[in-house]
Coordinates of C-alpha atoms in Angstrom, one line a residue:
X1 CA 8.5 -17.5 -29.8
X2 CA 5.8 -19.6 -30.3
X3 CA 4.2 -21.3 -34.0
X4 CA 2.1 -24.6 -34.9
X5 CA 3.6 -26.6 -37.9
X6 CA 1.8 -29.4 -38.7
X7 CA -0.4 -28.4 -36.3
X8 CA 2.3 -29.0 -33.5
X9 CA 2.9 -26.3 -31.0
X10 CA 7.0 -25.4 -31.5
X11 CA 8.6 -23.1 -29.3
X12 CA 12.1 -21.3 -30.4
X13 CA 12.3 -24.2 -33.7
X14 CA 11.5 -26.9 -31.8
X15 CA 8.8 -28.9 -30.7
X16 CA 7.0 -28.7 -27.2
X17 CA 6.5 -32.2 -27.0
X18 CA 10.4 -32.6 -27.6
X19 CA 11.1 -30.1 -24.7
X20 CA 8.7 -31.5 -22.2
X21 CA 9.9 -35.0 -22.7
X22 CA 12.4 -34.2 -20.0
X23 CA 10.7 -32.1 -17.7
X24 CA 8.2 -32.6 -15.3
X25 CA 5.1 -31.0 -15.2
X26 CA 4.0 -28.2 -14.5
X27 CA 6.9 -26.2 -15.5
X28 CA 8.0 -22.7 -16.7
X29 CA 9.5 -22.3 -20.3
X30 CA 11.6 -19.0 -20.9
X31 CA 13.1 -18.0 -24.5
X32 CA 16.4 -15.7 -24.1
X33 CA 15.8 -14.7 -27.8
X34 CA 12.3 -13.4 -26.9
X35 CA 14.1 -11.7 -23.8
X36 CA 17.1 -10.0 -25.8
X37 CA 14.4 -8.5 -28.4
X38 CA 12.6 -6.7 -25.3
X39 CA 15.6 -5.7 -23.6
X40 CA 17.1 -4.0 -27.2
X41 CA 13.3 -2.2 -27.9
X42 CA 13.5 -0.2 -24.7
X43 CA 17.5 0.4 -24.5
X44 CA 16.9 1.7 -27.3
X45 CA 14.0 3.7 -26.8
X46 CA 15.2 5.0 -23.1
X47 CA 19.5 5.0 -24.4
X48 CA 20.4 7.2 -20.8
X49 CA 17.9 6.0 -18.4
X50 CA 19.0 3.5 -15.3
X51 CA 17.1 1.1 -16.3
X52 CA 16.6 -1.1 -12.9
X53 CA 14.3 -4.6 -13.6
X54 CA 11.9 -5.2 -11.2
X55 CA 13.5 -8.8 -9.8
X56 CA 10.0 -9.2 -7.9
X57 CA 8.6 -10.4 -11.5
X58 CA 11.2 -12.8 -12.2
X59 CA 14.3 -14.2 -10.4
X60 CA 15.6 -17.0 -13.1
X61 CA 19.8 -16.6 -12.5
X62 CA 20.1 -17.4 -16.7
X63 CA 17.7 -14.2 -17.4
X64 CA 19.2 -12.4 -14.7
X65 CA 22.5 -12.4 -15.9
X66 CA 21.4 -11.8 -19.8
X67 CA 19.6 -8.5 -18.5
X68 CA 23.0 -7.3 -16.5
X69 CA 24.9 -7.9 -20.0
X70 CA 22.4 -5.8 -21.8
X71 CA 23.2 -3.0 -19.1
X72 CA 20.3 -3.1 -16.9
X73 CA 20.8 -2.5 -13.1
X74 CA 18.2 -4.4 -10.3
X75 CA 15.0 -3.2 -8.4
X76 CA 15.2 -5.0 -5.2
X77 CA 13.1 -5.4 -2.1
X78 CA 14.8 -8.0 -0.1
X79 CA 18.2 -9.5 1.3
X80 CA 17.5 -12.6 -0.7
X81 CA 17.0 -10.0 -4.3
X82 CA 20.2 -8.1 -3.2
X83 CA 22.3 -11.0 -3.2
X84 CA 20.4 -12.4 -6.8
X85 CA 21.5 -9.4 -8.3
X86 CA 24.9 -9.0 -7.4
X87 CA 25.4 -13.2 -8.4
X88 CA 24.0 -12.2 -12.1
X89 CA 26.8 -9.4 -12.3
X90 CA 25.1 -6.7 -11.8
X91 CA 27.0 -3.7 -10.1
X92 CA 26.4 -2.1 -6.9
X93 CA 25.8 1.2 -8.2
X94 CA 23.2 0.0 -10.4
X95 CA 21.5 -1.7 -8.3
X96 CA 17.9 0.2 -6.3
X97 CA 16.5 -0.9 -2.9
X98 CA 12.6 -0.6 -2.5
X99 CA 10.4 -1.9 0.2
X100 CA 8.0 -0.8 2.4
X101 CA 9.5 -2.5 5.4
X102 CA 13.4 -2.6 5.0
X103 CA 14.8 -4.1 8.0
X104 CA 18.0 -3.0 9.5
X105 CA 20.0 -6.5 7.7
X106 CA 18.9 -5.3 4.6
X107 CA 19.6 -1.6 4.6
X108 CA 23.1 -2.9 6.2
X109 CA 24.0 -5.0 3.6
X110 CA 22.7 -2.5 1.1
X111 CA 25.0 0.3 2.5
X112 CA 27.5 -1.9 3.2
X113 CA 27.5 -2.9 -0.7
X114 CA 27.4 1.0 -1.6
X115 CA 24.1 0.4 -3.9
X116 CA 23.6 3.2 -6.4
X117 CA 19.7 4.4 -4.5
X118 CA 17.7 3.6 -1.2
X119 CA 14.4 4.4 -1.8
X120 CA 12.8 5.6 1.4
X121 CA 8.9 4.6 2.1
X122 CA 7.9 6.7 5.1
X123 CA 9.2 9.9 6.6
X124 CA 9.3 7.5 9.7
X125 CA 12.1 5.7 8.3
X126 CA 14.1 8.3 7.8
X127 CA 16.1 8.0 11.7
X128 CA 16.2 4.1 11.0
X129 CA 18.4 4.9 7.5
X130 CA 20.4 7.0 9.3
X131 CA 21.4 5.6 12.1
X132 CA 22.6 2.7 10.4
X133 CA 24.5 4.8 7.8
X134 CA 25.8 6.0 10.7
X135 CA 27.0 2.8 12.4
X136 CA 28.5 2.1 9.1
X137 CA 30.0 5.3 8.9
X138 CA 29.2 6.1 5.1
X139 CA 27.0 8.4 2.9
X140 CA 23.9 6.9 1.4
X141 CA 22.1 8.4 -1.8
X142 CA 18.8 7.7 -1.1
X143 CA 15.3 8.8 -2.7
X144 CA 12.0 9.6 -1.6
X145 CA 8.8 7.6 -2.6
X146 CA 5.6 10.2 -2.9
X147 CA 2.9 8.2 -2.9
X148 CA 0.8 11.0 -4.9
X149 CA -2.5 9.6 -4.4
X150 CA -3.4 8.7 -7.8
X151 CA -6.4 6.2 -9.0
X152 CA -5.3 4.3 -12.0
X153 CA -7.7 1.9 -14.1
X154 CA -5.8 -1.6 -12.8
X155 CA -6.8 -4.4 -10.5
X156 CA -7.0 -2.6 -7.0
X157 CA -4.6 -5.0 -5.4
X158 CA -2.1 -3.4 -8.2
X159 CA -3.3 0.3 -7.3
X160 CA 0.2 1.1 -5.4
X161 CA -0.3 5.2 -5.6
X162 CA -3.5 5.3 -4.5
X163 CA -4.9 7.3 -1.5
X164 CA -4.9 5.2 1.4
X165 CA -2.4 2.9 -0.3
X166 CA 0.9 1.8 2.7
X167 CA 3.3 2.5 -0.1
X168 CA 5.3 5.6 -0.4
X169 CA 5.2 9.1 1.7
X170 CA 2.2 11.1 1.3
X171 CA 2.4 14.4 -0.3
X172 CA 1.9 16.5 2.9
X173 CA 4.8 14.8 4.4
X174 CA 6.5 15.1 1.3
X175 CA 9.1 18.2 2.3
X176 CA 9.1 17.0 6.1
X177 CA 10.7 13.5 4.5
X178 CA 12.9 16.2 2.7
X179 CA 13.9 17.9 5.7
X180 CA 14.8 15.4 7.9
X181 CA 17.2 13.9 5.0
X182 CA 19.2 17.3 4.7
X183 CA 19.6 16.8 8.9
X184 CA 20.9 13.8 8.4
X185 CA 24.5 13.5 8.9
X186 CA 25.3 10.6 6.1
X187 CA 22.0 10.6 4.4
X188 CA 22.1 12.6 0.6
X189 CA 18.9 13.0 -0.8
X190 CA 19.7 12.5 -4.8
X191 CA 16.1 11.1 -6.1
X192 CA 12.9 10.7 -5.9
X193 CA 10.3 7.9 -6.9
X194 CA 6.8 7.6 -8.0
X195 CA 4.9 4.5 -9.4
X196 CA 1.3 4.7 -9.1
X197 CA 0.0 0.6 -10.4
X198 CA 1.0 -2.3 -12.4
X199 CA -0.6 -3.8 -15.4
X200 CA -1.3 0.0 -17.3
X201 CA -2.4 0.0 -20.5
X202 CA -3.4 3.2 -20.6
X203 CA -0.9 6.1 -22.0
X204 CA -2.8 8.1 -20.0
X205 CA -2.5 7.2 -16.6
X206 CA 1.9 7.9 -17.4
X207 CA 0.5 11.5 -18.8
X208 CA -0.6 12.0 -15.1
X209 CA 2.5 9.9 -13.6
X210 CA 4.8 12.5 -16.0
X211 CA 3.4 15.4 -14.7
X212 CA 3.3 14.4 -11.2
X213 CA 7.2 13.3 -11.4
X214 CA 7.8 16.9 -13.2
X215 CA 5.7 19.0 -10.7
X216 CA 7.6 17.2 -7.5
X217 CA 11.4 17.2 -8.7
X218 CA 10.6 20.9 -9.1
X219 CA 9.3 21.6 -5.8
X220 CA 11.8 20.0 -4.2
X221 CA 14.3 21.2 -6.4
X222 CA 13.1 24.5 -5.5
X223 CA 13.2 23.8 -1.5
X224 CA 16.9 23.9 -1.9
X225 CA 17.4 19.9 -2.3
X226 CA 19.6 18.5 -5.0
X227 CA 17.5 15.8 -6.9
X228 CA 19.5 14.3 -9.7
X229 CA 17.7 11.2 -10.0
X230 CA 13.9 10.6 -11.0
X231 CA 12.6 7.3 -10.7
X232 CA 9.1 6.1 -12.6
X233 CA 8.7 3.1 -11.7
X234 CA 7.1 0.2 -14.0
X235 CA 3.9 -0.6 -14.1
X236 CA 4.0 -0.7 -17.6
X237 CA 0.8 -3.3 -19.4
X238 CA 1.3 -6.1 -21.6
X239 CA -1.2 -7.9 -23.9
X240 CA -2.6 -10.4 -21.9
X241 CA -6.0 -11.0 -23.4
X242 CA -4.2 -10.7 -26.8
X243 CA -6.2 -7.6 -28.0
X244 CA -3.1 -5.6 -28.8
X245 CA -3.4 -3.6 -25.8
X246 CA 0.5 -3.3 -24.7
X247 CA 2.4 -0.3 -23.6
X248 CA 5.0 0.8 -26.1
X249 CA 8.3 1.9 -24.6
X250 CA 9.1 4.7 -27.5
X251 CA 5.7 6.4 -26.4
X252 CA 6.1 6.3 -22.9
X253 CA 9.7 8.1 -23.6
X254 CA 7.8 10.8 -25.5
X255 CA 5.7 11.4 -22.4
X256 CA 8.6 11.7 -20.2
X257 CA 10.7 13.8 -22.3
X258 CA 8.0 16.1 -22.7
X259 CA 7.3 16.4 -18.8
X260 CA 11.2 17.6 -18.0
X261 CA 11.5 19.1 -21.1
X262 CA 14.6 21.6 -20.5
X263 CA 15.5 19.7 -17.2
X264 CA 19.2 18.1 -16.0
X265 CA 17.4 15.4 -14.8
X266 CA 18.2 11.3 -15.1
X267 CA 15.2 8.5 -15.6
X268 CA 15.3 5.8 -13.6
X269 CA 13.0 2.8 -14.6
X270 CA 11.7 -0.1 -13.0
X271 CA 10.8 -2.6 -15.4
X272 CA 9.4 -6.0 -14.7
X273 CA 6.4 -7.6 -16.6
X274 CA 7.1 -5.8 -19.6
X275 CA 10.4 -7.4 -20.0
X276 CA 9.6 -11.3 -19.2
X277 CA 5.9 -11.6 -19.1
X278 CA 5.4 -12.2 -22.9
X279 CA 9.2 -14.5 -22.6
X280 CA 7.8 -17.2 -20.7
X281 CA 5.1 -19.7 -20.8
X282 CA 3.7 -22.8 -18.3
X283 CA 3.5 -25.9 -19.3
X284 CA 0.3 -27.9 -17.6
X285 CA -0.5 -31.5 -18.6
X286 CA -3.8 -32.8 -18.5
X287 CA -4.9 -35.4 -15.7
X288 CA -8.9 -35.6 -16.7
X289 CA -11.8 -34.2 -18.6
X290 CA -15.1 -33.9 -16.4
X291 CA -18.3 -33.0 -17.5
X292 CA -20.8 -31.8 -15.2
X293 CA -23.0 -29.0 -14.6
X294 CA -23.6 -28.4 -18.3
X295 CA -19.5 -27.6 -18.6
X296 CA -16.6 -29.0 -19.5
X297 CA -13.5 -28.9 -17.2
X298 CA -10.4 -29.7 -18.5
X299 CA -8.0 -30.6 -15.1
X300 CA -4.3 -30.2 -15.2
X301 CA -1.3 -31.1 -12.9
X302 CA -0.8 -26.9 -12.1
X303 CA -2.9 -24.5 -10.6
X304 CA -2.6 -22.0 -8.6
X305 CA 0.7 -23.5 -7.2
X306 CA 2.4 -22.8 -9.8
X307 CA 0.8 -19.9 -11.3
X308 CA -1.4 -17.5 -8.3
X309 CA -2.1 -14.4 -10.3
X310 CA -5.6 -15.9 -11.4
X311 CA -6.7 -17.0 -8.1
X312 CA -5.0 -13.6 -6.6
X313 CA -6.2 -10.9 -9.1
X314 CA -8.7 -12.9 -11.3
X315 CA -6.6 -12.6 -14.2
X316 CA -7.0 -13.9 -17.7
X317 CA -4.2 -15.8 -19.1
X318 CA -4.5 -17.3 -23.0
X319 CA -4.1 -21.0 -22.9
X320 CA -2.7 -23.0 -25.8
X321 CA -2.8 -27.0 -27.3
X322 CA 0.4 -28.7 -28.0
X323 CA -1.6 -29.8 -30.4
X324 CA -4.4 -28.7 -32.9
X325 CA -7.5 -30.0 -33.8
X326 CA -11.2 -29.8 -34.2
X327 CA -14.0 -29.1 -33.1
X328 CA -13.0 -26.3 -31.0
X329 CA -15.0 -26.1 -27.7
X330 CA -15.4 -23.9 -24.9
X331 CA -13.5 -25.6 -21.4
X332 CA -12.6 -24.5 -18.0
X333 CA -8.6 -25.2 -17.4
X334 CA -8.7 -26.2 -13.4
X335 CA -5.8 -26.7 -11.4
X336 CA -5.5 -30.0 -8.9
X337 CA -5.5 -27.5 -5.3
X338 CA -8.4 -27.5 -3.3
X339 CA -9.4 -24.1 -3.1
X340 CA -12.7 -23.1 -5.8
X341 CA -10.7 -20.1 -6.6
X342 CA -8.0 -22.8 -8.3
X343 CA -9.1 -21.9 -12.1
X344 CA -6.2 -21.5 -14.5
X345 CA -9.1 -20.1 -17.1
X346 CA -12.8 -20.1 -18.2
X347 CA -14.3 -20.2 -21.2
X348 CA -10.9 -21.4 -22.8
X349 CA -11.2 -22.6 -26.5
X350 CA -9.8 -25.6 -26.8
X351 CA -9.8 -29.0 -29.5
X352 CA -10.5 -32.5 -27.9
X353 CA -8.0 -33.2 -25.1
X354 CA -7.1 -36.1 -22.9
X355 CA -5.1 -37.3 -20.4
X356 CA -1.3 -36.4 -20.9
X357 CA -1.5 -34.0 -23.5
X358 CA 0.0 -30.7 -22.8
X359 CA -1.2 -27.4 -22.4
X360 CA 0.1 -24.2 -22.8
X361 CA -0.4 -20.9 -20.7
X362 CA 0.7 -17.6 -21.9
X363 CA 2.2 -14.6 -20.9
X364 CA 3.4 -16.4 -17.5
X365 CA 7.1 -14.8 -17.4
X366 CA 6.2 -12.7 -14.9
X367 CA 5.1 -13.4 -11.5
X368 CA 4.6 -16.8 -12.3
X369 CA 7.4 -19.0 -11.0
X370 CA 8.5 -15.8 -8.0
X371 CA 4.9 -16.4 -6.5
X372 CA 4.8 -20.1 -6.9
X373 CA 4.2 -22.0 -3.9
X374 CA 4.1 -25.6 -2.2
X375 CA -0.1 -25.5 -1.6
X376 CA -0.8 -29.0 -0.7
X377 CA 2.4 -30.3 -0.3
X378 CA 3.1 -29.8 -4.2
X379 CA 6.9 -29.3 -5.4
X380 CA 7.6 -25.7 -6.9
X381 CA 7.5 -25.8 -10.6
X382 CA 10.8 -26.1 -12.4
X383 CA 12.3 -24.3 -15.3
X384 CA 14.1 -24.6 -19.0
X385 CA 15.3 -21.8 -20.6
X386 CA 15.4 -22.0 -24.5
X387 CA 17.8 -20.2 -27.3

């Protein structure tokens, strides 16, 4: 996706100071190329799973609509989602609903659509489901989501299965959730959903995940309830600090197919950062270089408007010159907000820069532009799509 010739940063075969002439800055740069060769390394290491993307990490309509022609399906958690998937041609039966706190529009027009899962948070939301199934007068495959009380080595804002955590149904309300399903007039319990973090890098913590996935669609299989359906979740790491430390799909689908070894059972995946993360990019431009303090910060025209995970989670993202050049010194990359928290990156190495020259951070195709905001009256950050 992304090379220096002649020391110029080119992105897709051609140059990023050719791209950004037309763009304002800050804004996000995707490559469908980058995007296609993610989407054909896990369809073809998971050929039979649903694989539903996360639309959380990223809601561009251009990589929407490539993901629905590579067959992928939609993880969704809002009205707003449910209609972005069905616009990028993805079909109803593909399509999940998530969310801790569906409200009664939303699981309307979810039933209303006929969309292939409803994933059920809370054994208190069970009446709420069906009662609205019932005003709609149709059946509803939905799934349970056990929270299995799992810590997982991730950020603890990312730490979704933990004990204590207000996602998913605790496992001693597990088979209550299960219960009051089977009561349920137009209510079909057909799956059942675990994700325990984001951001894993671990193959370990999916060993755990495996088993725990196993070990429930037995138990409830045994309790006399027909699971078909076994949902995953995402989670899965990508190489941010550019160590090699990534999740590879083919391993992940040894794990799995080891855990329901012998079992009728379908995967159902939820994908986000994996996918896009590594696609996209941010373009910042530099408004001034400030010493002070004994350090050197480099400020640009985007912060933590346009790009909160650092501020949020404290997390490291590689930033990139549009141009190289030497000596190579040790900056901090600030945004223009004013909040202290409002650093891009520390310790970034980084050639002589100046005002108006263009800076580069990586690995920003996830949960970049969806968690942008206006902070000080700023506009959201636009977005070009390359390839």
């Amino acid at each position: 996706m992304l090379a220096y010739h002649d020391h110029e940063l080119w992105v897709e075969g051609q140059p990023l100071r050719a791209l950004a002439a037309g763009m304002p800055t800050p804004f996000y740069l995707y490559s469908l190329p980058a995007l296609d060769q993610r989407a054909q390394r896990l369809r073809a290491a998971f050929p039979d799973a649903w694989v539903a993307f996360a639309y959380k990490a990223n809601r561009h309509p251009v990589l929407l609509r490539r993901l629905a022609e590579h067959g992928f399906g939609a993880d969704v958690v809002s009205l707003g989602e449910l209609h972005a998937a069905r616009a990028a041609g993805v079909p109803p039966e593909k399509i999940i609903l998530n969310g801790n706190a569906k409200t009664r529009d939303e699981l309307r027009a979810a039933i209303r659509m006929q969309v292939g899962l409803i994933q059920l948070d809370a054994r208190e939301e069970v009446p709420r489901v069906a009662q609205v199934a019932s005003e709609e007068e149709r059946s509803v495959a939905v799934g349970l989501r056990i929270n299995p009380g799992l810590d997982v080595d991730t950020h603890p804002h990312l730490q979704v299965g933990a004990a204590g955590s207000h996602f998913g149904i605790p496992p001693d309300q597990v088979l209550e959730a299960a219960r009051a399903v089977a009561d349920a007039a137009f209510l079909e319990l057909r799956g059942l959903h675990l994700h325990v973090g984001s951001q894993l890098t671990d193959e370990a913590a999916f060993e755990v995940l495996a088993r725990e996935a196993a070990t429930w669609y037995r138990r409830l299989r045994a309790a006399g309830h027909a699971i078909e359906v076994v949902n995953v979740g995402g989670g899965w790491g990508i190489d941010y600090a550019g160590e090699g430390r990534e999740i590879a799909p083919e391993a992940l689908a040894r794990i799995f197919a080891r855990a329901f070894a012998g079992e009728s059972v379908r995967l159902a995946l939820e994908p986000g950062r994996w996918l896009v993360g590594p696609i996209g990019v941010l373009v910042v431009r530099v408004v001034q270089v400030k010493r002070a303090w004994g350090r050197v910060f480099v400020a640009v025209d985007g912060g933590m408007n346009a790009l909160l995970r650092p501020a949020l989670y404290a997390a490291r993202h590689r930033i990139l010159p549009a141009r190289l050049g030497e000596p190579v010194t040790r900056v901090d990359v600030v945004g223009p907000n004013c909040e202290s928290a409002d650093v891009l990156a520390r310790d970034v190495p980084l050639p002589p820069v100046a005002e108006g020259d263009l800076l580069v951070v990586l690995d920003a195709g996830a949960y970049g532009q969806t968690m942008a905001n206006t902070y000080n009256a700023r506009p959201l950050p636009p977005a070009l799509v390359v390839g």
